[in-house]
Amino acid sequence: MHVVILAEFAAASGGAEKVALESARGLAEAGLAVSFIQAIAGPVDPLLDHPGIRRIVLGLPDIWSLGGVRAAAAGIWHADAARRLAAAIDGLPTRPDCIHLHQWTRTLSPAIFPVLSGAGAPLVVTLHDYALACPNGVYYRFDRAEPCGLAPLSAACLAAPCDPRSPAHKLVRVARAAALRQVTRRRPLHVVHVCDASRRRLGDLLGGYAVTHHRVDNPVRVADGPPAEPGRGDAVAYVGRLTREKGADLVADAARTAGLPALFIGTGPLEAELRARDGVTVIGWQSPDRVWEILRSRARALAAPSRWYETGPLTVYEALAAGIPVVASDRSGAAEKVRHGRTGFVVAPEVGPLAAAFTALRDDALAAALGAEAYRMSRSAPSGLEAHATALRALYAALPVPTPGAMQHRDQPAVSPRS
């Protein structure tokens, strides 16, 4: 079997890239031929260093580097991206049995979808966010700091000042969403949900598309070493981009209320604000190995209090697998993996409930017990690269070869076990 994995970057700066890279590696280790198409030139993760992986670089720009009208035009319809991708697919030594898309909004644009649908292989898209339906991609009202409840591209949606950047960016993203809807509406498309909540929400938002829904867990790469000892940890930890929609400010406020230090690993718009607070340490981006070294030595718990409907934050799953309790937002897909009161706590993304959970975790015995149970449960139902690759291989093998003009709109059963 020959699988094409398409992503915009070949190094992990976020969850979507990380899943694309680990999927490529897991499939190659399972014996599949993998062509990894990288849209934007840049660093390459060592995961792609495998004899079963062929890497192709399209050499496209990050559209936000173009500025002004050029960036807007490329974001809506990047014709050069479509041409380069078509040439790359035509140049493959063997026809792909499946094309799996992980990212497209930073340079590829809706222009690639006709190319992918016409390539003669089933097209699979993993939904790491809500960009297939929602103009701003996260189904979140940045103007109100709350999840959105509007129908995408409805009159109310068009009028909402919800974009995190500016009204001009909203116009571009609306035009992009309209173009995407136009080119995908009647083309068979297989979408992979990484959590059950995403399937429920997007099932409604994608009504009218020729979509087949699938459910596959993200891969969880467990750091080497013994289980963590959270009972000895001294801080509540947060790993990721420092933004309000991800709740970084909530961690700082709730930790202070609970009388615990807050440790932030990452960068983002809130970095200066957080650094100025008492009891807060911000150490910036770190290598994956260094992140887990820090968490094992300092984390009493990992906090993931997203205000938006986050789909599947990998750090949460990795923390549980390492034996670190997690305090997760009840709006996040991560909540499906946290057993409330057994491996951590699932709470509303508000200071009060978070502070109560952090206060409970000041008990050394409780923190140790939650971590031990998280470690035990993760080992009883592993979801590492091998399990992920097995699930994807089963999915690809079951996909029908697309027929021009065919329509699909049905549900497929999950192909990976859920914990």
Coordinates of C-alpha atoms in Angstrom, one line a residue:
M1 CA 0.0 0.0 0.0
H2 CA 1.2 3.5 -0.9
V3 CA 0.0 6.4 1.2
V4 CA 0.5 10.1 0.6
I5 CA 0.5 12.3 3.7
L6 CA 0.2 15.9 3.0
A7 CA 1.1 18.6 5.6
E8 CA 2.3 22.2 5.4
F9 CA 5.3 21.6 7.6
A10 CA 7.7 18.8 8.3
A11 CA 8.6 19.8 11.9
A12 CA 6.2 19.8 14.8
S13 CA 5.2 23.3 16.1
G14 CA 1.7 22.1 16.9
G15 CA -0.5 19.1 17.2
A16 CA -1.5 18.7 13.6
E17 CA 2.1 18.6 12.3
K18 CA 3.0 16.2 15.1
V19 CA 0.2 13.8 14.2
A20 CA 1.1 14.0 10.5
L21 CA 4.8 13.2 11.3
E22 CA 4.1 10.4 13.7
S23 CA 1.5 8.9 11.3
A24 CA 4.0 8.8 8.5
R25 CA 6.6 7.1 10.8
G26 CA 4.1 4.6 12.2
L27 CA 2.9 3.6 8.7
A28 CA 6.4 3.3 7.4
E29 CA 7.4 1.0 10.3
A30 CA 4.3 -1.1 9.5
G31 CA 5.6 -1.7 6.1
L32 CA 3.6 0.8 4.0
A33 CA 5.2 3.0 1.4
V34 CA 4.8 6.6 2.5
S35 CA 5.2 9.8 0.4
F36 CA 5.3 12.8 2.8
I37 CA 4.5 16.0 0.8
Q38 CA 5.7 19.1 2.7
A39 CA 4.2 22.4 1.4
I40 CA 6.6 24.9 3.0
A41 CA 10.3 24.4 3.1
G42 CA 11.9 24.3 6.5
P43 CA 13.2 22.1 9.3
V44 CA 12.6 18.4 9.0
D45 CA 11.8 16.2 12.0
P46 CA 14.0 13.1 12.5
L47 CA 10.8 11.0 12.4
L48 CA 10.8 11.3 8.6
D49 CA 14.3 9.7 8.5
H50 CA 13.1 6.2 7.4
P51 CA 13.8 4.2 4.3
G52 CA 10.0 3.7 3.8
I53 CA 9.3 7.5 3.6
R54 CA 9.9 9.6 0.5
R55 CA 9.8 13.3 1.3
I56 CA 8.7 15.9 -1.3
V57 CA 9.0 19.6 -0.8
L58 CA 6.6 21.9 -2.8
G59 CA 8.6 25.0 -1.8
L60 CA 5.6 27.2 -1.2
P61 CA 5.6 30.4 0.9
D62 CA 3.8 30.8 4.2
I63 CA 1.1 33.1 2.9
W64 CA 1.2 35.3 6.0
S65 CA 4.8 36.2 4.9
L66 CA 3.5 37.6 1.7
G67 CA 1.6 40.5 3.3
G68 CA -1.4 42.5 2.2
V69 CA -3.4 41.7 -0.9
R70 CA -1.0 38.9 -2.0
A71 CA -1.6 37.0 1.3
A72 CA -5.3 37.5 1.1
A73 CA -5.5 36.3 -2.5
A74 CA -3.3 33.2 -1.8
G75 CA -5.3 32.4 1.4
I76 CA -8.5 32.3 -0.6
W77 CA -7.2 30.5 -3.7
H78 CA -3.5 29.6 -4.1
A79 CA -3.4 28.5 -7.7
D80 CA 0.4 27.9 -7.6
A81 CA -0.1 25.5 -4.7
A82 CA -2.6 23.5 -6.8
R83 CA -0.2 23.3 -9.7
R84 CA 2.8 22.3 -7.7
L85 CA 0.8 19.7 -5.8
A86 CA -0.6 18.2 -9.0
A87 CA 2.9 17.9 -10.4
A88 CA 4.2 16.2 -7.3
I89 CA 1.4 13.7 -7.3
D90 CA 1.9 13.1 -11.1
G91 CA 5.6 12.5 -10.4
L92 CA 5.1 9.8 -7.9
P93 CA 6.6 6.4 -9.0
T94 CA 3.4 4.6 -8.2
R95 CA -0.2 5.7 -7.9
P96 CA -1.2 6.3 -4.2
D97 CA -3.8 4.1 -2.6
C98 CA -4.9 6.9 -0.3
I99 CA -4.1 10.6 0.2
H100 CA -4.3 11.8 3.8
L101 CA -4.4 15.6 4.4
H102 CA -3.5 17.1 7.8
Q103 CA -3.1 20.8 7.1
W104 CA -4.0 23.2 4.3
T105 CA -4.8 26.7 5.7
R106 CA -1.2 28.3 5.8
T107 CA -0.5 28.1 2.1
L108 CA -2.3 25.3 0.3
S109 CA -5.8 26.9 0.3
P110 CA -9.1 25.4 -1.1
A111 CA -7.4 25.3 -4.5
I112 CA -5.8 21.9 -3.7
F113 CA -9.1 20.0 -3.1
P114 CA -10.0 19.6 -6.8
V115 CA -6.5 18.3 -7.3
L116 CA -6.7 15.8 -4.5
S117 CA -10.2 14.7 -5.4
G118 CA -9.2 14.1 -9.0
A119 CA -6.1 12.1 -8.1
G120 CA -7.8 8.7 -8.4
A121 CA -7.3 7.8 -4.7
P122 CA -9.6 8.2 -1.7
L123 CA -9.1 11.5 0.1
V124 CA -8.9 11.5 3.9
V125 CA -8.8 14.6 6.0
T126 CA -8.0 14.6 9.8
L127 CA -10.0 17.3 11.5
H128 CA -7.5 18.8 14.0
D129 CA -9.8 21.8 14.2
Y130 CA -13.0 23.2 12.6
A131 CA -11.5 24.8 9.5
L132 CA -13.5 22.6 7.2
A133 CA -16.7 24.4 8.4
C134 CA -15.8 27.5 10.4
P135 CA -14.1 30.6 8.8
N136 CA -11.8 31.2 11.8
G137 CA -11.1 27.6 12.1
V138 CA -11.8 27.0 15.8
Y139 CA -15.5 27.7 16.1
Y140 CA -14.8 30.3 18.8
R141 CA -15.9 33.9 19.3
F142 CA -12.7 35.8 20.1
D143 CA -14.7 38.9 20.6
R144 CA -16.7 37.3 23.4
A145 CA -14.1 34.8 24.7
E146 CA -16.6 31.9 24.3
P147 CA -17.4 29.1 21.9
C148 CA -19.4 29.9 18.9
G149 CA -23.0 28.7 18.4
L150 CA -23.7 30.1 14.9
A151 CA -24.2 28.3 11.7
P152 CA -21.0 28.8 9.6
L153 CA -21.5 31.3 6.7
S154 CA -25.0 32.2 7.9
A155 CA -25.9 35.9 8.0
A156 CA -25.2 36.0 11.8
C157 CA -21.8 34.3 11.2
L158 CA -20.9 36.9 8.5
A159 CA -21.8 39.8 10.8
A160 CA -20.0 38.5 13.9
P161 CA -16.7 40.2 14.7
C162 CA -15.2 37.0 15.8
D163 CA -11.8 37.0 14.2
P164 CA -8.7 37.1 16.4
R165 CA -6.8 39.4 14.1
S166 CA -9.1 42.0 12.4
P167 CA -12.3 42.5 10.4
A168 CA -10.2 42.3 7.2
H169 CA -8.9 38.9 8.2
K170 CA -12.5 37.8 8.8
L171 CA -13.4 38.8 5.3
V172 CA -10.6 36.8 3.8
R173 CA -11.4 33.8 6.0
V174 CA -15.1 34.0 5.0
A175 CA -14.1 34.1 1.3
R176 CA -11.8 31.1 1.9
A177 CA -14.6 29.2 3.6
A178 CA -17.0 29.9 0.8
A179 CA -14.5 28.8 -1.8
L180 CA -13.9 25.6 0.2
R181 CA -17.6 24.8 0.4
Q182 CA -18.0 25.3 -3.3
V183 CA -15.2 22.9 -4.3
T184 CA -15.9 20.2 -1.7
R185 CA -19.7 20.1 -1.6
R186 CA -20.1 17.4 -4.2
R187 CA -16.8 15.6 -3.9
P188 CA -16.4 12.4 -1.8
L189 CA -14.4 13.2 1.3
H190 CA -13.5 11.0 4.2
V191 CA -13.0 12.9 7.5
V192 CA -11.2 11.5 10.6
H193 CA -12.3 12.8 14.0
V194 CA -9.9 12.5 16.8
C195 CA -12.5 12.8 19.6
D196 CA -16.2 12.0 19.9
A197 CA -17.1 15.6 20.7
S198 CA -15.7 16.7 17.3
R199 CA -17.8 14.1 15.6
R200 CA -20.9 15.3 17.2
R201 CA -20.3 19.0 16.5
L202 CA -18.9 18.7 13.0
G203 CA -21.5 16.2 12.0
D204 CA -24.0 19.0 12.1
L205 CA -21.8 21.7 10.7
L206 CA -20.8 19.6 7.7
G207 CA -24.4 18.8 6.7
G208 CA -24.8 18.8 2.9
Y209 CA -21.2 17.8 2.2
A210 CA -20.3 14.5 0.6
V211 CA -18.7 13.3 3.8
T212 CA -18.0 9.9 5.3
H213 CA -17.1 10.2 9.0
H214 CA -14.5 8.1 10.7
R215 CA -13.1 8.0 14.3
V216 CA -9.3 7.4 15.0
D217 CA -7.4 8.3 18.1
N218 CA -4.3 10.4 17.8
P219 CA -1.0 8.6 18.4
V220 CA 0.5 9.0 21.8
R221 CA 4.3 8.8 22.0
V222 CA 5.4 8.0 25.5
A223 CA 8.6 9.5 26.7
D224 CA 11.2 6.9 27.8
G225 CA 11.8 6.5 31.5
P226 CA 9.9 5.4 34.7
P227 CA 6.5 6.8 35.6
A228 CA 6.4 10.4 36.9
E229 CA 6.1 11.1 40.6
P230 CA 3.5 13.9 40.8
G231 CA 3.2 13.6 44.6
R232 CA 6.7 15.2 44.6
G233 CA 5.9 17.8 42.0
D234 CA 5.9 21.5 43.1
A235 CA 3.9 23.2 40.3
V236 CA 0.8 23.1 38.1
A237 CA 2.2 22.8 34.5
Y238 CA 0.8 24.1 31.2
V239 CA 2.4 23.2 27.9
G240 CA 1.5 24.9 24.6
R241 CA 0.7 28.2 23.0
L242 CA 0.1 30.9 25.6
T243 CA -3.3 32.2 24.6
R244 CA -6.7 33.1 26.2
E245 CA -8.6 30.6 24.1
K246 CA -6.4 27.8 25.5
G247 CA -6.9 29.2 29.0
A248 CA -3.3 30.0 29.9
D249 CA -4.5 33.0 32.0
L250 CA -6.9 30.7 33.9
V251 CA -4.0 28.5 35.0
A252 CA -2.1 31.4 36.5
D253 CA -5.2 32.7 38.3
A254 CA -6.4 29.4 39.6
A255 CA -2.9 28.3 40.7
R256 CA -2.4 31.5 42.7
T257 CA -5.8 30.9 44.4
A258 CA -4.8 27.4 45.2
G259 CA -1.4 28.4 46.6
L260 CA 0.6 26.6 44.0
P261 CA 3.3 27.8 41.5
A262 CA 2.3 27.8 37.8
L263 CA 4.9 26.6 35.3
F264 CA 4.4 27.5 31.6
I265 CA 6.3 25.8 28.7
G266 CA 5.6 27.6 25.5
T267 CA 5.3 31.1 24.0
G268 CA 2.4 33.2 22.7
P269 CA 0.5 36.5 23.0
L270 CA 0.2 36.2 26.8
E271 CA 3.9 35.6 27.5
A272 CA 4.7 39.1 28.8
E273 CA 1.6 39.2 30.9
L274 CA 2.3 35.9 32.5
R275 CA 5.9 36.6 33.2
A276 CA 4.9 39.7 35.2
R277 CA 2.8 37.7 37.6
D278 CA 4.0 36.5 41.0
G279 CA 4.3 32.7 41.4
V280 CA 4.6 32.2 37.6
T281 CA 7.5 30.8 35.7
V282 CA 7.6 30.9 31.8
I283 CA 10.4 28.9 30.2
G284 CA 9.5 29.2 26.5
W285 CA 9.6 26.4 23.9
Q286 CA 11.6 23.3 24.7
S287 CA 12.5 20.2 22.9
P288 CA 10.2 17.3 23.4
D289 CA 12.7 15.4 25.5
R290 CA 13.4 18.5 27.6
V291 CA 9.6 19.1 28.1
W292 CA 9.2 15.6 29.6
E293 CA 12.3 16.0 31.7
I294 CA 10.8 19.1 33.2
L295 CA 7.3 17.7 33.7
R296 CA 8.6 14.5 35.4
S297 CA 10.6 16.6 37.9
R298 CA 8.2 19.5 38.6
A299 CA 4.6 18.7 37.5
R300 CA 2.0 17.9 40.2
A301 CA -0.5 18.0 37.4
L302 CA -0.9 19.2 33.8
A303 CA -3.6 21.8 33.2
A304 CA -5.5 22.1 29.8
P305 CA -8.4 24.5 30.5
S306 CA -9.3 25.4 26.9
R307 CA -12.1 27.8 26.4
W308 CA -12.6 26.6 22.8
Y309 CA -13.8 23.2 21.8
E310 CA -10.3 21.9 21.4
T311 CA -10.3 18.5 19.6
G312 CA -7.4 16.4 20.8
P313 CA -4.5 18.1 22.6
L314 CA -1.6 15.6 22.5
T315 CA 0.1 16.8 25.6
V316 CA -2.8 15.7 27.7
Y317 CA -2.6 12.1 26.4
E318 CA 1.1 12.0 26.8
A319 CA 0.9 13.4 30.3
L320 CA -1.5 10.7 31.4
A321 CA 0.7 8.0 29.8
A322 CA 3.6 9.3 31.8
G323 CA 1.7 9.1 35.0
I324 CA 0.9 12.8 35.5
P325 CA -2.7 13.8 36.5
V326 CA -4.5 16.1 34.2
V327 CA -7.0 18.9 34.9
A328 CA -8.9 19.3 31.7
S329 CA -11.7 21.6 30.4
D330 CA -15.0 20.0 30.0
R331 CA -15.2 21.7 26.5
S332 CA -12.1 19.9 25.2
G333 CA -11.8 16.5 23.5
A334 CA -9.1 15.7 26.2
A335 CA -11.9 15.4 28.7
E336 CA -12.8 12.1 27.1
K337 CA -9.5 10.6 28.2
V338 CA -9.5 12.0 31.8
R339 CA -11.4 9.9 34.3
H340 CA -12.7 12.5 36.8
G341 CA -11.5 11.8 40.3
R342 CA -9.4 8.8 39.1
T343 CA -6.8 10.2 36.7
G344 CA -7.4 13.9 37.1
F345 CA -10.3 16.3 37.0
V346 CA -12.7 17.5 34.3
V347 CA -14.0 21.0 35.1
A348 CA -15.4 24.1 33.5
P349 CA -12.8 26.5 32.2
E350 CA -13.3 29.0 35.0
V351 CA -11.0 30.1 37.9
G352 CA -13.2 28.7 40.6
P353 CA -13.5 25.0 39.5
L354 CA -9.9 25.0 38.4
A355 CA -8.7 26.4 41.7
A356 CA -10.7 23.7 43.5
A357 CA -9.0 21.0 41.5
F358 CA -5.6 22.4 42.0
T359 CA -6.3 22.7 45.8
A360 CA -7.2 19.0 46.0
L361 CA -4.0 18.2 44.2
R362 CA -2.0 19.8 47.0
D363 CA -2.5 16.5 48.8
D364 CA 0.6 14.4 48.0
A365 CA -1.2 11.1 48.3
L366 CA -4.0 12.1 46.0
A367 CA -1.6 13.5 43.4
A368 CA 0.4 10.2 43.5
A369 CA -2.7 8.0 43.4
L370 CA -4.2 9.9 40.3
G371 CA -0.9 9.7 38.5
A372 CA -0.5 6.0 39.2
E373 CA -4.0 5.3 37.9
A374 CA -3.4 7.4 34.8
Y375 CA -0.2 5.4 34.1
R376 CA -2.0 2.1 34.7
M377 CA -4.9 2.9 32.5
S378 CA -2.7 4.2 29.7
R379 CA -0.7 0.9 29.7
S380 CA -3.9 -1.2 29.7
A381 CA -5.1 0.4 26.4
P382 CA -2.0 1.7 24.6
S383 CA -2.5 4.1 21.7
G384 CA 1.1 4.5 20.5
L385 CA 2.4 4.6 17.0
E386 CA 1.8 0.9 16.3
A387 CA -1.9 1.0 17.4
H388 CA -2.4 4.3 15.4
A389 CA -0.8 2.8 12.3
T390 CA -2.9 -0.4 12.6
A391 CA -6.1 1.7 12.8
L392 CA -5.1 3.9 9.8
R393 CA -4.2 0.8 7.7
A394 CA -7.6 -0.7 8.4
L395 CA -9.3 2.5 7.5
Y396 CA -7.3 2.9 4.2
A397 CA -7.9 -0.7 3.2
A398 CA -11.7 -0.3 3.6
L399 CA -12.0 2.9 1.5
P400 CA -13.6 2.5 -1.9
V401 CA -11.8 3.9 -5.0
P402 CA -13.7 7.1 -5.8
T403 CA -16.0 7.3 -8.8
P404 CA -16.3 10.6 -10.6
G405 CA -19.5 12.4 -9.4
A406 CA -20.1 9.9 -6.6
M407 CA -21.9 11.2 -3.5
Q408 CA -21.4 9.9 0.0
H409 CA -22.9 10.9 3.3
R410 CA -22.8 8.1 5.9
D411 CA -21.2 7.2 9.1
Q412 CA -18.5 4.6 9.4
P413 CA -17.7 2.7 12.7
A414 CA -14.6 3.6 14.6
V415 CA -11.6 1.6 13.6
S416 CA -9.7 2.1 16.8
P417 CA -10.6 1.2 20.4
R418 CA -11.7 4.0 22.7
S419 CA -10.7 4.2 26.3

